[in-house]
Tab-separated table of C-alpha atoms and ligand atoms in Angstrom:
chain	number	residue	atom	x	y	z
A	829	UNK	CA	-0.002	0.181	-0.139
A	830	UNK	CA	1.424	3.618	-1.168
A	831	UNK	CA	0.867	6.454	0.650
A	832	UNK	CA	1.281	9.866	-1.193
A	833	UNK	CA	1.964	12.880	0.897
A	834	UNK	CA	1.580	16.524	0.007
A	835	UNK	CA	1.497	19.826	1.924
A	836	UNK	CA	3.191	23.019	1.698
A	837	UNK	CA	2.389	24.138	4.998
A	838	UNK	CA	2.744	20.966	6.904
A	839	UNK	CA	6.558	19.437	7.921
A	840	UNK	CA	5.740	16.335	5.502
A	841	UNK	CA	8.871	14.557	6.248
A	842	UNK	CA	7.687	14.495	10.361
A	843	UNK	CA	4.539	13.215	9.167
A	844	UNK	CA	5.627	10.696	7.261
A	845	UNK	CA	8.274	9.506	10.029
A	846	UNK	CA	5.329	9.630	12.501
A	847	UNK	CA	2.999	7.496	9.860
A	848	UNK	CA	5.925	5.159	9.519
A	849	UNK	CA	6.535	4.408	12.914
A	850	UNK	CA	2.677	3.232	12.995
A	851	UNK	CA	2.684	1.694	10.132
A	852	UNK	CA	6.097	0.927	9.184
A	853	UNK	CA	5.019	-1.317	5.833
A	854	UNK	CA	3.737	1.785	4.262
A	855	UNK	CA	5.461	2.728	1.174
A	856	UNK	CA	4.975	6.550	2.118
A	857	UNK	CA	6.262	8.778	-0.664
A	858	UNK	CA	6.910	12.150	-0.515
A	859	UNK	CA	5.365	14.790	-2.854
A	860	UNK	CA	7.315	15.337	-5.726
A	861	UNK	CA	8.719	11.971	-5.703
A	862	UNK	CA	5.981	10.147	-6.036
A	863	UNK	CA	7.241	7.242	-8.853
A	864	UNK	CA	4.593	5.914	-10.897
A	865	UNK	CA	1.158	7.263	-10.117
A	866	UNK	CA	-0.314	4.410	-10.847
A	867	UNK	CA	1.090	2.762	-7.477
A	868	UNK	CA	-0.525	5.309	-5.142
A	869	UNK	CA	-3.549	4.078	-2.974
A	870	UNK	CA	-3.721	6.829	-0.691
A	871	UNK	CA	-3.480	10.779	-0.509
A	872	UNK	CA	-2.871	12.738	2.220
A	873	UNK	CA	-2.755	16.068	1.152
A	874	UNK	CA	-3.475	19.999	1.860
A	875	UNK	CA	-4.086	22.393	-1.019
A	876	UNK	CA	-2.902	20.011	-3.525
A	877	UNK	CA	-1.875	21.652	-6.495
A	878	UNK	CA	-4.930	21.232	-8.690
A	879	UNK	CA	-4.940	17.646	-10.921
A	880	UNK	CA	-2.913	15.782	-8.848
A	881	UNK	CA	-5.392	13.857	-7.223
A	882	UNK	CA	-6.792	13.034	-10.554
A	883	UNK	CA	-3.257	12.050	-12.230
A	884	UNK	CA	-3.359	9.142	-9.783
A	885	UNK	CA	-5.276	6.237	-11.404
A	886	UNK	CA	-5.794	3.709	-8.614
A	887	UNK	CA	-5.973	6.731	-5.846
A	888	UNK	CA	-8.631	4.822	-3.237
A	889	UNK	CA	-8.976	7.166	-0.375
A	890	UNK	CA	-7.948	11.037	-0.035
A	891	UNK	CA	-7.426	12.027	3.332
A	892	UNK	CA	-7.217	15.628	3.989
A	893	UNK	CA	-4.488	16.893	7.096
A	894	UNK	CA	-7.040	18.966	8.654
A	895	UNK	CA	-10.558	19.511	9.600
A	896	UNK	CA	-11.546	21.530	6.579
A	897	UNK	CA	-11.116	20.251	3.177
A	898	UNK	CA	-12.170	23.177	0.577
A	899	UNK	CA	-8.449	23.387	-0.384
A	900	UNK	CA	-8.620	19.556	-1.866
A	901	UNK	CA	-12.158	20.526	-3.460
A	902	UNK	CA	-10.773	24.053	-4.591
A	903	UNK	CA	-9.658	21.703	-7.135
A	904	UNK	CA	-12.375	21.420	-9.714
A	905	UNK	CA	-10.845	17.440	-11.154
A	906	UNK	CA	-10.570	16.556	-7.813
A	907	UNK	CA	-11.776	12.575	-8.240
A	908	UNK	CA	-15.015	12.895	-6.526
A	909	UNK	CA	-15.775	8.717	-6.859
A	910	UNK	CA	-12.958	8.850	-4.107
A	911	UNK	CA	-13.938	8.856	-0.210
A	912	UNK	CA	-12.414	11.715	0.878
A	913	UNK	CA	-11.685	11.654	4.544
A	914	UNK	CA	-11.007	14.790	7.317
A	915	UNK	CA	-9.714	15.289	10.535
A	916	UNK	CA	-11.274	15.349	13.832
A	917	UNK	CA	-8.853	15.484	16.438
A	918	UNK	CA	-9.479	15.893	20.481
A	919	UNK	CA	-6.360	18.243	20.426
A	920	UNK	CA	-7.228	20.034	17.794
A	921	UNK	CA	-10.935	21.053	19.353
A	922	UNK	CA	-9.526	21.744	22.510
A	923	UNK	CA	-7.005	24.005	20.529
A	924	UNK	CA	-9.559	25.763	18.648
A	925	UNK	CA	-11.632	26.321	21.844
A	926	UNK	CA	-8.701	27.680	23.685
A	927	UNK	CA	-8.723	29.972	21.100
A	928	UNK	CA	-12.075	30.689	20.919
A	929	UNK	CA	-12.246	31.459	24.366
A	930	UNK	CA	-8.874	33.650	24.779
A	931	UNK	CA	-10.366	35.993	22.109
A	932	UNK	CA	-13.771	35.819	23.650
A	933	UNK	CA	-12.473	36.938	27.113
A	934	UNK	CA	-9.545	39.522	25.562
A	935	UNK	CA	-13.139	41.469	24.001
A	936	UNK	CA	-15.587	40.507	27.358
A	937	UNK	CA	-12.857	41.845	29.394
A	938	UNK	CA	-11.968	45.229	27.736
A	939	UNK	CA	-8.265	43.856	27.242
A	940	UNK	CA	-7.540	45.941	24.643
A	941	UNK	CA	-8.584	49.522	25.991
A	942	UNK	CA	-6.420	48.344	29.493
A	943	UNK	CA	-3.399	48.109	27.092
A	944	UNK	CA	-4.292	51.024	25.571
A	945	UNK	CA	-3.655	52.848	28.523
A	946	UNK	CA	-1.227	50.964	30.262
A	947	UNK	CA	1.017	51.961	27.202
A	948	UNK	CA	-0.438	55.829	27.843
A	949	UNK	CA	0.355	55.499	31.374
A	950	UNK	CA	-3.350	56.226	32.195
A	951	UNK	CA	-5.037	54.450	35.298
A	952	UNK	CA	-8.367	54.232	34.019
A	953	UNK	CA	-11.287	51.902	35.848
A	954	UNK	CA	-13.303	50.445	33.171
A	955	UNK	CA	-16.788	49.406	34.281
A	956	UNK	CA	-17.153	45.664	34.073
A	957	UNK	CA	-19.778	43.984	32.360
A	958	UNK	CA	-21.213	40.718	33.696
A	959	UNK	CA	-20.295	37.904	31.335
A	960	UNK	CA	-24.440	37.026	31.159
A	961	UNK	CA	-24.594	40.190	29.245
A	962	UNK	CA	-22.672	39.281	26.441
A	963	UNK	CA	-24.301	37.010	23.189
A	964	UNK	CA	-21.579	35.120	22.135
A	965	UNK	CA	-22.730	33.742	18.268
A	966	UNK	CA	-21.329	30.699	17.179
A	967	UNK	CA	-21.611	30.028	12.977
A	968	UNK	CA	-21.098	26.611	12.766
A	969	UNK	CA	-22.050	24.192	15.357
A	970	UNK	CA	-20.126	21.144	14.554
A	971	UNK	CA	-17.349	19.207	16.023
A	972	UNK	CA	-15.084	22.799	16.553
A	973	UNK	CA	-18.264	24.901	17.608
A	974	UNK	CA	-20.115	22.952	19.226
A	975	UNK	CA	-17.353	22.238	21.794
A	976	UNK	CA	-16.284	26.124	22.009
A	977	UNK	CA	-19.981	26.572	22.779
A	978	UNK	CA	-20.099	24.230	25.738
A	979	UNK	CA	-16.211	25.895	26.767
A	980	UNK	CA	-18.220	29.131	26.686
A	981	UNK	CA	-21.204	28.243	29.107
A	982	UNK	CA	-19.467	27.890	32.740
A	983	UNK	CA	-18.205	31.584	32.357
A	984	UNK	CA	-22.016	32.587	32.529
A	985	UNK	CA	-21.845	34.151	28.485
A	986	UNK	CA	-25.190	33.124	26.567
A	987	UNK	CA	-24.336	31.245	23.991
A	988	UNK	CA	-26.175	30.789	20.812
A	989	UNK	CA	-25.210	28.603	17.527
A	990	UNK	CA	-26.159	28.811	13.834
A	991	UNK	CA	-26.153	25.812	11.772
A	992	UNK	CA	-27.757	23.945	8.973
A	993	UNK	CA	-29.743	21.495	10.656
A	994	UNK	CA	-31.273	22.328	14.134
A	995	UNK	CA	-29.208	21.302	17.534
A	996	UNK	CA	-29.755	20.166	21.005
A	997	UNK	CA	-26.552	21.587	22.753
A	998	UNK	CA	-28.092	22.128	26.640
A	999	UNK	CA	-27.670	25.562	27.607
A	1000	UNK	CA	-27.337	27.301	23.814
A	1001	UNK	CA	-29.706	28.402	21.664
A	1002	UNK	CA	-30.000	27.221	18.446
A	1003	UNK	CA	-30.596	28.893	15.041
A	1004	UNK	CA	-30.571	27.095	11.877
A	1005	UNK	CA	-30.760	27.496	8.038
A	1006	UNK	CA	-30.790	30.896	5.661
A	1007	UNK	CA	-34.529	31.830	7.107
A	1008	UNK	CA	-32.975	32.312	10.509
A	1009	UNK	CA	-29.499	33.377	10.044
A	1010	UNK	CA	-30.478	37.368	10.046
A	1011	UNK	CA	-32.503	36.811	13.393
A	1012	UNK	CA	-29.530	34.747	14.911
A	1013	UNK	CA	-26.988	37.999	13.834
A	1014	UNK	CA	-29.246	40.464	15.515
A	1015	UNK	CA	-27.941	38.750	18.821
A	1016	UNK	CA	-24.364	38.771	18.407
A	1017	UNK	CA	-22.207	40.351	20.479
A	1018	UNK	CA	-19.474	38.639	19.378
A	1019	UNK	CA	-19.835	36.620	16.185
A	1020	UNK	CA	-17.533	33.628	15.625
A	1021	UNK	CA	-16.878	32.129	12.571
A	1022	UNK	CA	-16.440	28.016	12.751
A	1023	UNK	CA	-18.148	27.302	9.111
A	1024	UNK	CA	-16.348	25.138	6.691
A	1025	UNK	CA	-16.115	27.300	3.614
A	1026	UNK	CA	-18.471	25.743	0.840
A	1027	UNK	CA	-20.383	27.718	-2.065
A	1028	UNK	CA	-23.368	28.406	0.582
A	1029	UNK	CA	-21.151	30.220	3.346
A	1030	UNK	CA	-18.047	32.100	1.162
A	1031	UNK	CA	-18.772	35.819	1.549
A	1032	UNK	CA	-21.353	35.186	4.529
A	1033	UNK	CA	-19.880	37.939	6.528
A	1034	UNK	CA	-20.440	40.987	4.146
A	1035	UNK	CA	-21.574	44.248	4.107
A	1036	UNK	CA	-25.342	42.780	4.712
A	1037	UNK	CA	-24.412	40.707	7.816
A	1038	UNK	CA	-22.263	42.931	9.648
A	1039	UNK	CA	-24.819	45.391	9.600
A	1040	UNK	CA	-27.032	43.171	11.042
A	1041	UNK	CA	-24.760	42.787	14.489
A	1042	UNK	CA	-25.104	44.940	17.405
A	1043	UNK	CA	-23.461	48.522	17.356
A	1044	UNK	CA	-20.071	47.441	18.883
A	1045	UNK	CA	-19.614	43.775	17.957
A	1046	UNK	CA	-16.547	41.813	17.945
A	1047	UNK	CA	-15.593	39.279	15.055
A	1048	UNK	CA	-13.213	36.218	15.680
A	1049	UNK	CA	-13.168	34.513	11.985
A	1050	UNK	CA	-11.387	30.959	12.747
A	1051	UNK	CA	-13.530	29.073	9.566
A	1052	UNK	CA	-11.410	30.146	6.742
A	1053	UNK	CA	-10.774	33.658	4.975
A	1054	UNK	CA	-13.733	33.140	2.080
A	1055	UNK	CA	-16.220	33.611	4.392
A	1056	UNK	CA	-15.150	37.325	4.794
A	1057	UNK	CA	-15.565	40.150	2.428
A	1058	UNK	CA	-12.254	41.878	3.560
A	1059	UNK	CA	-13.648	45.181	1.877
A	1060	UNK	CA	-16.718	45.016	3.934
A	1061	UNK	CA	-14.937	43.880	7.103
A	1062	UNK	CA	-12.667	46.867	7.090
A	1063	UNK	CA	-15.705	49.341	6.561
A	1064	UNK	CA	-17.579	47.953	9.280
A	1065	UNK	CA	-14.372	48.420	11.414
A	1066	UNK	CA	-13.460	52.058	10.293
A	1067	UNK	CA	-17.246	52.975	10.602
A	1068	UNK	CA	-16.905	52.099	14.237
A	1069	UNK	CA	-19.985	49.462	13.768
A	1070	UNK	CA	-17.723	46.654	15.474
A	1071	UNK	CA	-15.457	46.922	18.095
A	1072	UNK	CA	-12.668	45.023	16.965
A	1073	UNK	CA	-11.871	41.571	14.950
A	1074	UNK	CA	-9.403	38.875	15.610
A	1075	UNK	CA	-8.871	37.040	12.229
A	1076	UNK	CA	-6.975	33.965	11.678
A	1077	UNK	CA	-7.369	32.837	8.268
A	1078	UNK	CA	-7.518	35.256	5.115
A	1079	UNK	CA	-8.441	35.258	1.860
A	1080	UNK	CA	-4.659	35.123	0.694
A	1081	UNK	CA	-2.560	32.899	2.952
A	1082	UNK	CA	0.751	34.114	4.171
A	1083	UNK	CA	-1.482	37.690	4.540
A	1084	UNK	CA	0.504	39.949	2.059
A	1085	UNK	CA	2.727	42.135	3.345
A	1086	UNK	CA	0.257	45.529	2.202
A	1087	UNK	CA	-2.653	43.910	3.629
A	1088	UNK	CA	-4.069	46.798	6.305
A	1089	UNK	CA	-5.235	44.078	8.894
A	1090	UNK	CA	-1.469	43.863	9.936
A	1091	UNK	CA	-1.454	47.476	11.238
A	1092	UNK	CA	-4.783	48.198	11.816
A	1093	UNK	CA	-5.825	49.256	15.112
A	1094	UNK	CA	-8.656	47.004	15.848
A	1095	UNK	CA	-7.691	44.080	14.163
A	1096	UNK	CA	-5.911	40.868	15.621
A	1097	UNK	CA	-4.158	38.783	13.419
A	1098	UNK	CA	-2.490	35.115	14.056
A	1099	UNK	CA	-1.016	33.157	11.269
A	1100	UNK	CA	-3.857	30.220	10.454
A	1101	UNK	CA	-3.039	28.270	13.939
A	1102	UNK	CA	-5.842	28.596	15.936
A	1103	UNK	CA	-5.909	24.767	15.700
A	1104	UNK	CA	-3.122	22.871	14.066
A	1105	UNK	CA	-3.354	19.137	13.288
A	1106	UNK	CA	-0.048	17.793	15.223
A	1107	UNK	CA	1.554	14.598	13.320
A	1108	UNK	CA	1.567	12.291	17.166
A	1109	UNK	CA	-2.065	12.918	17.695
A	1110	UNK	CA	-3.531	12.692	14.197
A	1111	UNK	CA	-1.458	10.059	12.605
A	1112	UNK	CA	-3.095	7.350	14.204
A	1113	UNK	CA	-6.500	8.141	13.109
A	1114	UNK	CA	-4.707	8.548	9.174
A	1115	UNK	CA	-3.216	5.244	9.723
A	1116	UNK	CA	-6.509	3.947	11.276
A	1117	UNK	CA	-8.687	4.419	7.836
A	1118	UNK	CA	-5.871	3.212	5.838
A	1119	UNK	CA	-5.640	-0.340	7.588
A	1120	UNK	CA	-9.440	0.110	7.176
A	1121	UNK	CA	-9.062	0.457	3.578
A	1122	UNK	CA	-6.956	-2.551	3.301
A	1123	UNK	CA	-9.600	-4.792	5.521
A	1124	UNK	CA	-12.605	-3.351	3.170
A	1125	UNK	CA	-14.271	-1.474	6.183
A	1126	UNK	CA	-15.883	1.730	6.349
A	1127	UNK	CA	-13.556	4.571	6.337
A	1128	UNK	CA	-14.178	7.368	9.412
A	1129	UNK	CA	-14.489	10.883	9.213
A	1130	UNK	CA	-15.658	10.919	5.412
A	1131	UNK	CA	-16.746	13.920	4.086
A	1132	UNK	CA	-19.874	14.648	2.032
A	1133	UNK	CA	-18.701	15.943	-1.924
A	1134	UNK	CA	-22.621	17.059	-2.343
A	1135	UNK	CA	-22.544	19.028	0.919
A	1136	UNK	CA	-18.906	20.208	1.140
A	1137	UNK	CA	-17.586	19.180	4.572
B	2101	NAP	P1	-17.891	20.489	10.797
B	2101	NAP	O1	-18.002	19.269	12.167
B	2101	NAP	O2	-18.096	19.737	9.242
B	2101	NAP	O3	-19.129	21.572	11.246
B	2101	NAP	C1	-19.172	22.100	10.743
B	2101	NAP	C2	-20.762	23.167	11.012
B	2101	NAP	O4	-21.140	24.228	9.915
B	2101	NAP	C3	-21.595	22.102	10.784
B	2101	NAP	O5	-22.793	22.742	12.301
B	2101	NAP	C4	-22.846	22.337	9.800
B	2101	NAP	O6	-24.212	22.666	10.087
B	2101	NAP	C5	-22.460	24.022	9.476
B	2101	NAP	N1	-22.462	24.620	8.462
B	2101	NAP	C6	-21.671	23.963	7.004
B	2101	NAP	N2	-22.222	24.863	6.329
B	2101	NAP	C7	-23.900	25.222	6.766
B	2101	NAP	C8	-24.313	26.304	6.106
B	2101	NAP	N3	-24.559	26.824	4.620
B	2101	NAP	N4	-25.638	27.193	6.729
B	2101	NAP	C9	-25.459	27.030	8.488
B	2101	NAP	N5	-24.355	26.524	8.756
B	2101	NAP	C10	-23.699	25.378	7.783
B	2101	NAP	O7	-16.483	21.167	11.054
B	2101	NAP	P2	-15.764	21.533	12.039
B	2101	NAP	O8	-14.978	20.231	12.313
B	2101	NAP	O9	-16.398	21.801	13.864
B	2101	NAP	O10	-14.306	22.657	11.199
B	2101	NAP	C11	-15.590	23.833	10.685
B	2101	NAP	C12	-14.189	24.671	10.071
B	2101	NAP	O11	-13.258	25.191	10.955
B	2101	NAP	C13	-13.141	23.773	8.974
B	2101	NAP	O12	-14.254	22.899	7.907
B	2101	NAP	C14	-12.119	24.795	8.685
B	2101	NAP	O13	-12.551	25.358	7.775
B	2101	NAP	C15	-12.037	25.480	10.409
B	2101	NAP	N6	-10.856	25.383	10.932
B	2101	NAP	C16	-9.770	26.084	11.097
B	2101	NAP	C17	-8.836	25.938	11.988
B	2101	NAP	C18	-7.899	26.855	12.057
B	2101	NAP	O14	-7.078	26.866	12.469
B	2101	NAP	N7	-8.319	28.060	11.652
B	2101	NAP	C19	-8.761	24.246	12.185
B	2101	NAP	C20	-9.631	23.254	12.051
B	2101	NAP	C21	-10.674	23.633	11.413
B	2101	NAP	P3	-25.008	20.869	10.536
B	2101	NAP	O15	-24.169	20.471	11.500
B	2101	NAP	O16	-26.499	21.358	10.607
B	2101	NAP	O17	-24.622	20.171	9.115
B	2102	GLV	C1	-6.964	24.332	9.725
B	2102	GLV	O1	-7.323	25.409	9.200
B	2102	GLV	C2	-8.136	22.785	9.457
B	2102	GLV	O2	-8.617	22.850	8.548
B	2102	GLV	O3	-7.801	21.882	10.323
């Protein structure tokens, strides 16, 4: 069984080593050392060059390096008859919840104002706001959104979620479907985007949807850059509609040096590492899927090509 590994973002040699440790029998090939493309059974990829997957005639499984698969589905020639699996990993999930909590709490505790005051040597008491007065809205109540929502609740925040289907998460008010999006947005003091990027969600954070948020709302985007119409976000920040934004993901990554987000006083930029796939944690589930393939058992964590996630 031959496994091809391709990613520009991940340390592929480390991934190869972590997988080889668990499955020494595997024939692991690091791109571009493919050898005969007909040998490849499984491709572990992140944003593969368009056409790469199609060029592997005996491919039986496409495995994403991460939770999101938009970088794979961006290839119009991805062989859609081949099962596509994604990562669902406890450590990654915890990492995302840490990220969401960190930035919700920064907003809640008015940390930017405090830091600004410190820089100006200004001792200014800020009236506290009770967490119960803050409504945190999570777009995307899947693996990551649900965990983040559950971890926000013990702080006393009001937590609401929006997804395609109705959810029943104790303590979280569920909104679902396009018809309930506006009602959801109107409530969010903090909007957290943890959606997958699909044709339906591309550009979902735009002038219209931002204008529905209460004045002074804060945006945390750790979904994908394509969810945000960046010019519309800048307008919402500069017109003082939004109080700030934390952005982990961007339309263009790495974020180009000329991007206004780098220096925007209301923006926190992080380099797409809200929640990373770590080889030691994720390699076992990849090897498990390869073993399942060998034994003819169902592949786990499959993506629905039609839904795009
Ligand atoms: P998931 O379990 O598949 O959850 C996706 C959620 O989004 C589901 O609740 C789904 O609704 C909802 N959704 C999808 N399309 C929708 C639509 N058109 N309208 C309303 N809701 C919609 O995915 P996940 O594991 O939580 O990951 C989510 C995303 O996080 C990934 O796709 C990736 O883009 C991003 N991510 C980012 C990082 C980072 O470091 N920044 C790390 C990991 C993942 P239903 O439940 O009703 O289907
Ligand atoms: C990271 O962005 C992931 O999708 O896992």
